[in-house]
Short mmCIF file of C-alpha atoms and ligand atoms in Angstrom, two decimals:
data_model
loop_
_atom_site.label_atom_id
_atom_site.label_comp_id
_atom_site.label_asym_id
_atom_site.label_seq_id
_atom_site.Cartn_x
_atom_site.Cartn_y
_atom_site.Cartn_z
CA UNK A 1 69.54 77.71 -18.82
CA UNK A 2 70.02 80.19 -15.96
CA UNK A 3 66.40 81.06 -15.40
CA UNK A 4 65.64 78.12 -13.11
CA UNK A 5 68.58 78.57 -10.68
CA UNK A 6 68.02 82.36 -10.66
CA UNK A 7 64.34 81.91 -9.78
CA UNK A 8 65.31 79.94 -6.67
CA UNK A 9 68.21 82.24 -5.77
CA UNK A 10 66.15 85.44 -6.13
CA UNK A 11 63.28 83.94 -4.06
CA UNK A 12 65.86 82.93 -1.45
CA UNK A 13 67.29 86.45 -1.28
CA UNK A 14 63.76 87.88 -0.87
CA UNK A 15 63.06 85.47 2.04
CA UNK A 16 66.37 86.38 3.64
CA UNK A 17 65.56 90.08 3.35
CA UNK A 18 62.10 89.50 4.88
CA UNK A 19 63.61 87.49 7.73
CA UNK A 20 66.03 90.30 8.56
CA UNK A 21 63.35 92.99 8.21
CA UNK A 22 61.13 91.12 10.70
CA UNK A 23 64.07 90.90 13.10
CA UNK A 24 64.74 94.62 12.75
CA UNK A 25 61.01 95.31 13.19
CA UNK A 26 60.85 93.72 16.66
CA UNK A 27 64.46 94.53 17.65
CA UNK A 28 65.19 90.82 17.58
CA UNK A 29 63.10 90.32 20.73
CA UNK A 30 61.72 87.11 19.14
CA UNK A 31 65.14 85.59 19.86
CA UNK A 32 64.79 86.12 23.61
CA UNK A 33 61.40 84.34 23.50
CA UNK A 34 62.98 81.58 21.38
CA UNK A 35 65.67 81.12 24.07
CA UNK A 36 62.97 80.68 26.74
CA UNK A 37 60.38 78.68 24.78
CA UNK A 38 61.84 77.40 21.49
CA UNK A 39 58.57 75.90 20.26
CA UNK A 40 56.24 78.82 19.64
CA UNK A 41 54.46 80.28 16.63
CA UNK A 42 56.86 83.11 15.72
CA UNK A 43 59.83 80.80 16.40
CA UNK A 44 58.51 78.19 13.93
CA UNK A 45 57.72 80.93 11.41
CA UNK A 46 61.11 82.66 11.58
CA UNK A 47 63.15 79.44 11.73
CA UNK A 48 61.43 78.09 8.60
CA UNK A 49 61.57 81.42 6.77
CA UNK A 50 65.32 81.07 7.22
CA UNK A 51 65.85 77.34 6.63
CA UNK A 52 63.16 76.71 3.97
CA UNK A 53 62.46 80.13 2.42
CA UNK A 54 66.13 81.08 2.28
CA UNK A 55 68.60 78.22 2.86
CA UNK A 56 66.70 75.48 1.05
CA UNK A 57 65.60 77.78 -1.82
CA UNK A 58 69.20 78.87 -2.44
CA UNK A 59 70.51 75.33 -2.06
CA UNK A 60 67.96 73.97 -4.57
CA UNK A 61 68.94 76.70 -7.06
CA UNK A 62 72.61 75.86 -6.54
CA UNK A 63 71.93 72.14 -7.15
CA UNK A 64 70.07 72.91 -10.40
CA UNK A 65 73.02 75.03 -11.50
CA UNK A 66 75.91 72.90 -10.34
CA UNK A 67 74.81 69.36 -11.12
CA UNK A 68 74.75 69.75 -14.95
CA UNK A 69 78.19 71.43 -14.69
CA UNK A 70 79.62 68.58 -12.60
CA UNK A 71 78.08 66.00 -14.92
CA UNK A 72 79.57 67.69 -18.05
CA UNK A 73 77.31 67.40 -21.07
CA UNK A 74 74.40 65.90 -19.14
CA UNK A 75 71.36 68.12 -18.97
CA UNK A 76 68.90 68.18 -16.16
CA UNK A 77 66.28 65.40 -16.47
CA UNK A 78 63.53 68.01 -16.90
CA UNK A 79 63.75 71.78 -16.68
CA UNK A 80 59.95 72.03 -16.91
CA UNK A 81 59.60 69.79 -13.87
CA UNK A 82 62.00 72.17 -12.11
CA UNK A 83 59.48 75.00 -12.58
CA UNK A 84 56.60 72.79 -11.37
CA UNK A 85 58.73 71.89 -8.35
CA UNK A 86 59.29 75.60 -7.72
CA UNK A 87 55.51 76.24 -7.80
CA UNK A 88 54.69 73.51 -5.25
CA UNK A 89 57.59 74.33 -2.98
CA UNK A 90 57.16 78.12 -3.00
CA UNK A 91 53.38 77.97 -2.44
CA UNK A 92 53.76 75.18 0.16
CA UNK A 93 56.43 77.09 2.07
CA UNK A 94 54.52 80.39 1.98
CA UNK A 95 51.33 78.70 3.26
CA UNK A 96 53.23 76.75 5.91
CA UNK A 97 54.80 79.99 7.17
CA UNK A 98 51.41 81.69 7.39
CA UNK A 99 50.04 78.61 9.19
CA UNK A 100 52.93 78.71 11.69
CA UNK A 101 52.58 82.41 12.44
CA UNK A 102 48.80 82.26 12.87
CA UNK A 103 48.81 78.74 14.40
CA UNK A 104 46.10 77.64 11.98
CA UNK A 105 46.50 73.87 12.21
CA UNK A 106 44.65 72.84 8.99
CA UNK A 107 46.75 75.38 7.05
CA UNK A 108 49.99 73.96 8.53
CA UNK A 109 48.93 70.39 7.68
CA UNK A 110 47.80 71.23 4.11
CA UNK A 111 50.74 73.42 3.08
CA UNK A 112 53.33 71.16 4.76
CA UNK A 113 52.01 68.49 2.37
CA UNK A 114 52.37 70.82 -0.66
CA UNK A 115 55.94 71.75 0.33
CA UNK A 116 56.73 68.06 0.73
CA UNK A 117 55.35 67.32 -2.77
CA UNK A 118 57.69 70.06 -4.05
CA UNK A 119 60.62 68.34 -2.32
CA UNK A 120 59.63 64.98 -3.85
CA UNK A 121 59.55 66.50 -7.35
CA UNK A 122 63.00 68.01 -6.76
CA UNK A 123 64.34 64.66 -5.53
CA UNK A 124 62.86 62.88 -8.56
CA UNK A 125 64.33 65.40 -11.01
CA UNK A 126 67.82 65.30 -9.47
CA UNK A 127 67.64 61.53 -8.88
CA UNK A 128 66.78 60.87 -12.56
CA UNK A 129 69.50 63.29 -13.73
CA UNK A 130 72.15 61.51 -11.65
CA UNK A 131 70.83 58.05 -12.53
CA UNK A 132 70.94 58.75 -16.27
CA UNK A 133 74.41 60.33 -16.16
CA UNK A 134 75.90 57.51 -14.05
CA UNK A 135 78.87 59.71 -13.12
CA UNK A 136 79.51 59.02 -9.49
CA UNK A 137 82.06 61.10 -7.64
CA UNK A 138 82.15 62.69 -4.18
CA UNK A 139 80.19 65.77 -5.36
CA UNK A 140 77.35 63.83 -7.01
CA UNK A 141 77.22 61.26 -4.18
CA UNK A 142 77.06 63.97 -1.49
CA UNK A 143 74.32 65.77 -3.45
CA UNK A 144 72.27 62.58 -3.83
CA UNK A 145 72.58 61.81 -0.11
CA UNK A 146 71.76 65.42 0.84
CA UNK A 147 68.61 65.35 -1.30
CA UNK A 148 67.66 62.02 0.31
CA UNK A 149 67.94 63.66 3.73
CA UNK A 150 65.87 66.61 2.53
CA UNK A 151 63.11 64.12 1.65
CA UNK A 152 63.32 62.67 5.17
CA UNK A 153 63.26 66.20 6.66
CA UNK A 154 60.19 67.11 4.63
CA UNK A 155 58.51 63.79 5.43
CA UNK A 156 59.07 64.16 9.19
CA UNK A 157 57.96 67.82 8.98
CA UNK A 158 54.80 66.91 7.07
CA UNK A 159 54.00 64.11 9.55
CA UNK A 160 54.37 66.56 12.47
CA UNK A 161 52.14 69.03 10.63
CA UNK A 162 49.51 66.31 10.11
CA UNK A 163 49.87 65.22 13.73
CA UNK A 164 49.17 68.77 14.90
CA UNK A 165 45.79 68.13 13.30
CA UNK A 166 45.14 64.47 14.13
CA UNK A 167 46.86 64.41 17.58
CA UNK A 168 47.63 60.68 17.42
CA UNK A 169 51.20 60.23 18.55
CA UNK A 170 51.81 61.63 22.03
CA UNK A 171 55.54 61.56 22.85
CA UNK A 172 56.48 60.16 19.45
CA UNK A 173 55.87 63.63 18.00
CA UNK A 174 58.80 64.99 20.06
CA UNK A 175 61.04 62.12 18.95
CA UNK A 176 60.11 62.92 15.36
CA UNK A 177 61.06 66.57 15.92
CA UNK A 178 64.57 65.50 17.05
CA UNK A 179 64.98 63.37 13.91
CA UNK A 180 63.55 66.22 11.76
CA UNK A 181 66.19 68.64 13.00
CA UNK A 182 69.01 66.09 12.51
CA UNK A 183 67.92 65.20 8.99
CA UNK A 184 67.51 68.89 8.06
CA UNK A 185 70.47 70.56 9.76
CA UNK A 186 73.11 67.85 9.54
CA UNK A 187 71.80 65.64 6.73
CA UNK A 188 70.51 68.06 4.12
CA UNK A 189 72.57 71.20 4.71
CA UNK A 190 75.71 69.54 6.07
CA UNK A 191 76.03 66.97 3.29
CA UNK A 192 75.37 69.59 0.60
CA UNK A 193 77.84 72.19 1.87
CA UNK A 194 80.65 69.65 2.30
CA UNK A 195 79.92 68.05 -1.09
CA UNK A 196 79.72 71.36 -2.98
CA UNK A 197 82.99 72.54 -1.42
CA UNK A 198 84.83 69.74 -3.26
CA UNK A 199 83.87 71.61 -6.45
CA UNK A 200 83.96 75.21 -5.20
CA UNK A 201 87.48 75.12 -3.76
CA UNK A 202 89.29 73.69 -6.81
CA UNK A 203 87.23 76.06 -8.99
CA UNK A 204 88.02 79.32 -7.18
CA UNK A 205 91.50 78.43 -5.86
CA UNK A 206 92.43 76.69 -9.15
CA UNK A 207 93.65 73.71 -7.11
CA UNK A 208 94.99 70.68 -8.95
CA UNK A 209 96.53 67.42 -7.83
CA UNK A 210 95.26 67.50 -4.24
CA UNK A 211 94.54 64.14 -2.56
CA UNK A 212 90.82 63.29 -2.48
CA UNK A 213 90.81 60.37 -0.05
CA UNK A 214 89.55 62.46 2.87
CA UNK A 215 86.40 63.37 0.93
CA UNK A 216 85.31 59.74 1.20
CA UNK A 217 86.17 59.70 4.92
CA UNK A 218 84.00 62.81 5.45
CA UNK A 219 81.08 61.23 3.55
CA UNK A 220 81.38 58.03 5.62
CA UNK A 221 81.66 59.72 9.03
CA UNK A 222 79.02 62.32 8.22
CA UNK A 223 76.41 59.78 7.11
CA UNK A 224 76.92 57.37 10.01
CA UNK A 225 76.73 60.43 12.29
CA UNK A 226 73.46 61.70 10.77
CA UNK A 227 71.84 58.25 10.87
CA UNK A 228 73.02 57.52 14.43
CA UNK A 229 71.79 60.89 15.71
CA UNK A 230 68.49 60.94 13.81
CA UNK A 231 67.51 57.35 14.65
CA UNK A 232 68.53 57.69 18.29
CA UNK A 233 66.08 60.60 18.53
CA UNK A 234 63.43 58.79 16.52
CA UNK A 235 63.51 55.66 18.70
CA UNK A 236 64.12 57.46 22.02
CA UNK A 237 67.61 55.95 22.51
CA UNK A 238 69.69 56.87 25.60
CA UNK A 239 71.74 60.07 25.67
CA UNK A 240 75.08 58.33 25.08
CA UNK A 241 73.95 57.15 21.64
CA UNK A 242 72.94 60.70 20.69
CA UNK A 243 76.36 61.79 21.93
CA UNK A 244 77.97 59.20 19.60
CA UNK A 245 76.11 60.85 16.72
CA UNK A 246 77.58 64.22 17.72
CA UNK A 247 81.08 62.72 18.04
CA UNK A 248 80.86 61.38 14.48
CA UNK A 249 79.68 64.75 13.14
CA UNK A 250 82.48 66.55 15.02
CA UNK A 251 85.00 64.07 13.58
CA UNK A 252 83.58 64.56 10.06
CA UNK A 253 83.78 68.36 10.41
CA UNK A 254 87.39 68.11 11.56
CA UNK A 255 88.43 65.85 8.67
CA UNK A 256 86.56 68.19 6.31
CA UNK A 257 88.49 71.19 7.63
CA UNK A 258 91.79 69.32 7.17
CA UNK A 259 90.76 68.50 3.61
CA UNK A 260 89.91 72.15 2.83
CA UNK A 261 93.47 73.00 3.92
CA UNK A 262 94.79 70.31 1.54
CA UNK A 263 92.88 71.83 -1.38
CA UNK A 264 94.08 75.33 -0.47
CA UNK A 265 97.67 74.06 -0.25
CA UNK A 266 97.47 72.81 -3.85
CA UNK A 267 96.15 76.12 -5.15
CA UNK A 268 97.40 77.95 -8.22
CA UNK A 269 95.61 81.17 -7.35
CA UNK A 270 96.44 83.07 -4.20
CA UNK A 271 93.44 85.36 -4.06
CA UNK A 272 90.24 83.34 -4.39
CA UNK A 273 88.10 86.14 -2.90
CA UNK A 274 86.94 86.94 0.63
CA UNK A 275 83.96 84.57 0.41
CA UNK A 276 86.16 81.50 -0.04
CA UNK A 277 88.52 82.54 2.75
CA UNK A 278 85.63 83.11 5.13
CA UNK A 279 84.14 79.71 4.28
CA UNK A 280 87.41 78.08 5.31
CA UNK A 281 87.68 80.06 8.56
CA UNK A 282 84.08 79.20 9.45
CA UNK A 283 84.75 75.49 8.96
CA UNK A 284 87.75 75.67 11.29
CA UNK A 285 85.67 77.50 13.89
CA UNK A 286 82.69 75.13 13.78
CA UNK A 287 85.00 72.10 14.02
CA UNK A 288 86.64 73.55 17.12
CA UNK A 289 83.28 74.36 18.72
CA UNK A 290 81.95 70.88 17.87
CA UNK A 291 84.99 69.24 19.49
CA UNK A 292 84.59 71.35 22.65
CA UNK A 293 80.86 70.52 22.88
CA UNK A 294 81.36 66.75 22.50
CA UNK A 295 84.15 66.83 25.11
CA UNK A 296 81.99 68.78 27.59
CA UNK A 297 78.77 66.79 27.13
CA UNK A 298 79.79 63.66 29.16
CA UNK A 299 80.78 65.89 32.12
CA UNK A 300 77.80 68.25 31.86
CA UNK A 301 74.94 66.18 30.41
CA UNK A 302 72.53 68.93 31.55
CA UNK A 303 73.65 70.95 28.50
CA UNK A 304 71.49 68.69 26.32
CA UNK A 305 68.42 69.42 28.47
CA UNK A 306 68.78 73.20 28.65
CA UNK A 307 66.59 74.82 25.91
CA UNK A 308 68.56 78.09 25.94
CA UNK A 309 71.87 76.30 25.32
CA UNK A 310 70.30 74.18 22.58
CA UNK A 311 69.01 77.34 20.88
CA UNK A 312 72.51 78.88 21.13
CA UNK A 313 74.11 75.77 19.64
CA UNK A 314 71.43 75.71 16.95
CA UNK A 315 72.23 79.33 16.05
CA UNK A 316 75.96 78.71 15.96
CA UNK A 317 75.51 75.75 13.63
CA UNK A 318 72.56 76.93 11.49
CA UNK A 319 73.42 80.60 11.11
CA UNK A 320 77.09 80.65 12.14
CA UNK A 321 78.19 77.83 9.87
CA UNK A 322 75.49 76.91 7.33
CA UNK A 323 74.05 80.41 6.88
CA UNK A 324 77.36 82.23 6.73
CA UNK A 325 78.88 79.63 4.41
CA UNK A 326 75.91 80.07 2.06
CA UNK A 327 76.36 83.86 2.23
CA UNK A 328 80.09 83.52 1.57
CA UNK A 329 79.56 81.19 -1.40
CA UNK A 330 76.84 83.50 -2.79
CA UNK A 331 79.44 86.25 -3.14
CA UNK A 332 81.24 83.96 -5.59
CA UNK A 333 78.34 82.09 -7.24
CA UNK A 334 76.03 85.04 -8.07
CA UNK A 335 78.72 87.19 -9.83
CA UNK A 336 79.96 84.10 -11.70
CA UNK A 337 76.46 83.10 -12.89
CA UNK A 338 75.39 86.64 -13.76
CA UNK A 339 78.58 87.45 -15.62
CA UNK A 340 78.37 84.20 -17.61
CA UNK A 341 74.69 84.81 -18.35
CA UNK A 342 75.00 88.48 -19.35
CA UNK A 343 78.49 88.80 -20.80
CA UNK A 344 79.39 85.22 -21.76
CA UNK A 345 77.69 85.43 -25.21
CA UNK A 346 79.27 88.82 -26.10
CA UNK A 347 82.75 88.36 -24.69
CA UNK A 348 85.38 89.24 -27.33
CA UNK A 349 82.76 91.10 -29.42
CA UNK A 350 82.29 94.09 -27.12
CA UNK A 351 83.85 95.59 -23.99
CA UNK A 352 82.84 93.59 -20.90
CA UNK A 353 83.59 94.10 -17.20
CA UNK A 354 85.91 91.59 -15.52
CA UNK A 355 84.37 89.24 -12.97
CA UNK A 356 86.07 90.96 -10.03
CA UNK A 357 84.21 94.18 -10.85
CA UNK A 358 80.86 92.54 -10.20
CA UNK A 359 81.19 92.79 -6.38
CA UNK A 360 83.71 94.48 -4.10
CA UNK A 361 85.79 91.89 -2.30
CA UNK A 362 86.74 94.39 0.40
CA UNK A 363 83.08 95.14 1.18
CA UNK A 364 82.26 91.42 1.24
CA UNK A 365 84.97 90.95 3.85
CA UNK A 366 83.84 93.94 5.94
CA UNK A 367 80.17 92.90 5.82
CA UNK A 368 80.84 89.29 6.82
CA UNK A 369 83.13 90.47 9.65
CA UNK A 370 80.30 92.70 10.93
CA UNK A 371 77.77 89.85 10.68
CA UNK A 372 80.09 87.58 12.68
CA UNK A 373 80.69 90.31 15.29
CA UNK A 374 76.98 90.98 15.78
CA UNK A 375 76.18 87.25 15.92
CA UNK A 376 78.73 86.98 18.73
CA UNK A 377 77.06 89.88 20.63
CA UNK A 378 73.63 88.32 20.15
CA UNK A 379 74.81 84.94 21.44
CA UNK A 380 76.42 86.62 24.47
CA UNK A 381 73.06 88.23 25.20
CA UNK A 382 71.23 84.90 24.86
CA UNK A 383 73.82 83.06 26.96
CA UNK A 384 73.83 85.58 29.80
CA UNK A 385 70.06 86.14 29.63
CA UNK A 386 70.49 89.83 28.82
CA UNK A 387 67.54 90.70 26.56
CA UNK A 388 68.91 94.17 25.70
CA UNK A 389 72.21 92.68 24.48
CA UNK A 390 70.33 90.02 22.49
CA UNK A 391 68.27 92.82 20.92
CA UNK A 392 71.29 94.99 20.08
CA UNK A 393 73.26 92.02 18.67
CA UNK A 394 70.22 90.62 16.81
CA UNK A 395 69.30 94.02 15.31
CA UNK A 396 72.89 94.67 14.21
CA UNK A 397 72.98 91.19 12.73
CA UNK A 398 69.81 91.95 10.76
CA UNK A 399 71.15 95.30 9.58
CA UNK A 400 74.52 93.95 8.42
CA UNK A 401 72.81 90.98 6.76
CA UNK A 402 70.49 93.34 4.88
CA UNK A 403 73.45 95.35 3.64
CA UNK A 404 75.12 92.12 2.53
CA UNK A 405 71.95 90.91 0.76
CA UNK A 406 71.80 94.33 -0.97
CA UNK A 407 75.39 93.93 -2.18
CA UNK A 408 74.55 90.52 -3.65
CA UNK A 409 71.34 91.85 -5.24
CA UNK A 410 73.27 94.78 -6.80
CA UNK A 411 75.28 92.27 -8.86
CA UNK A 412 72.14 91.83 -11.00
CA UNK A 413 72.35 95.51 -12.02
CA UNK A 414 75.96 95.23 -13.30
C1 HEM B 1 58.71 70.67 3.99
C2 HEM B 1 59.64 70.94 4.85
C3 HEM B 1 59.41 71.12 6.33
C4 HEM B 1 58.25 71.00 7.06
C5 HEM B 1 56.86 70.63 6.55
C6 HEM B 1 58.58 71.29 8.44
C7 HEM B 1 57.69 71.25 9.51
C8 HEM B 1 57.99 71.49 10.81
C9 HEM B 1 57.06 71.49 11.91
C10 HEM B 1 55.56 71.16 11.78
C11 HEM B 1 57.73 71.83 13.06
C12 HEM B 1 57.14 72.02 14.46
C13 HEM B 1 57.30 70.77 15.29
C14 HEM B 1 57.02 70.97 16.75
O1 HEM B 1 57.61 71.83 17.41
O2 HEM B 1 56.19 70.19 17.27
C15 HEM B 1 59.11 72.02 12.68
C16 HEM B 1 60.11 72.40 13.55
C17 HEM B 1 61.41 72.62 13.18
N1 HEM B 1 61.95 72.44 11.93
FE1 HEM B 1 60.95 72.02 10.23
N2 HEM B 1 59.91 71.60 8.53
C18 HEM B 1 60.46 71.50 7.26
C19 HEM B 1 61.77 71.70 6.90
C20 HEM B 1 62.79 71.99 7.77
C21 HEM B 1 64.17 72.13 7.39
C22 HEM B 1 64.77 72.01 5.96
C23 HEM B 1 64.86 72.40 8.52
C24 HEM B 1 66.34 72.63 8.54
C25 HEM B 1 67.10 72.59 9.52
C26 HEM B 1 63.90 72.45 9.62
C27 HEM B 1 64.20 72.74 10.95
C28 HEM B 1 63.29 72.79 11.98
C29 HEM B 1 63.61 73.23 13.32
C30 HEM B 1 65.00 73.71 13.81
C31 HEM B 1 62.43 73.13 14.07
C32 HEM B 1 62.24 73.52 15.53
C33 HEM B 1 61.82 74.98 15.54
C34 HEM B 1 61.37 75.47 16.88
O3 HEM B 1 61.17 74.66 17.78
O4 HEM B 1 61.19 76.70 16.99
N3 HEM B 1 62.65 72.19 9.11
N4 HEM B 1 59.24 71.82 11.32
#
């Protein structure tokens, strides 16, 4: 039962470790190049090692684990298909990464297609599971929508990969890239994190009786925002329409943060663990930053044209919110899964450790604080064009992240 989610989670942790080792290896100098020329081989390689090899792997594992729990008594449509999906997706991603790093166009085109087939198998498996269970709530709806956006991300990515080879589309390729990033960053990751939080918070804070109306508001705002932003990039719409997409996402994030506070207010457990507290703080921070950015954009439209600023905003959203929220949640999910897997069957028959002994909450808090601090340094370096500060911040970020990944991996030895 646990093997499938663990396979994805362990592969994700390995990718994360590789990503950080590469960053340490070149003292994060790849980030300075990314700030100057975002579209280059190492940039594509590292970004996808993070978003596909790590983020998407972990997220897929979490979906396989959480959906049967949310559906109560409904198994996954096919566990076997889950393993086939893993094969296509892991091989496709690995080949795509090699293709990116070596700029071997046929390899990019071929393996992008394999990774996309993996995504389609995942979508089919989850789609059939949800369809058969017919239990619609905000968690299952958000998951279904997120998986739909992942399909669109993979499709646009595969089409760009094929277009590298066939060179047919001229400017349309760049429009597709804008839509690809919207579907992936806001659609897939954003929808999944918000949706999963509606389960995670009540579970770890033991919240009952909180109002759930805002969850529907978040889903509505978030989806109209993703579609407005993605299609305005896809069809080359004017800047103001793209701005409207951002406004909707900023509004959705703000409502989401208010809703997290509602769930926390109705808690019956005061100490949910550092991971949950960090996740809430990060949501507040990203909402505030999103509001500031949408307020500034009409006065300084040049922001949207400045690659360095776009890379900084991308880092704040992709690593600062999505990445750190995944890391925070992992500190709760991995001990929970491992404890249930290893000690669940023998509990009451022999002496077992308590869940809180699986990982030190104090160390989780210290490690995440250090990651946030070094991310801040790195962004200062990028913003002020100070390569040495970017390198120091980026290397510290890699080091702290490696320590954190080690702490998570150690849970499997308990
Ligand atoms: C099967 C899945 C995917 C494939 C085949 C794929 C493919 C590609 C390709 C070919 C490019 C280069 C486009 C260009 O610059 O002309 C690209 C860029 C990018 N993709 Fe993906 N992608 C996938 C999934 C994702 C996901 C899940 C995300 C999540 C956010 C993502 C985020 C990005 C970003 C941020 C860039 C720009 C990177 C840069 O310019 O350095 N991709 N992708």
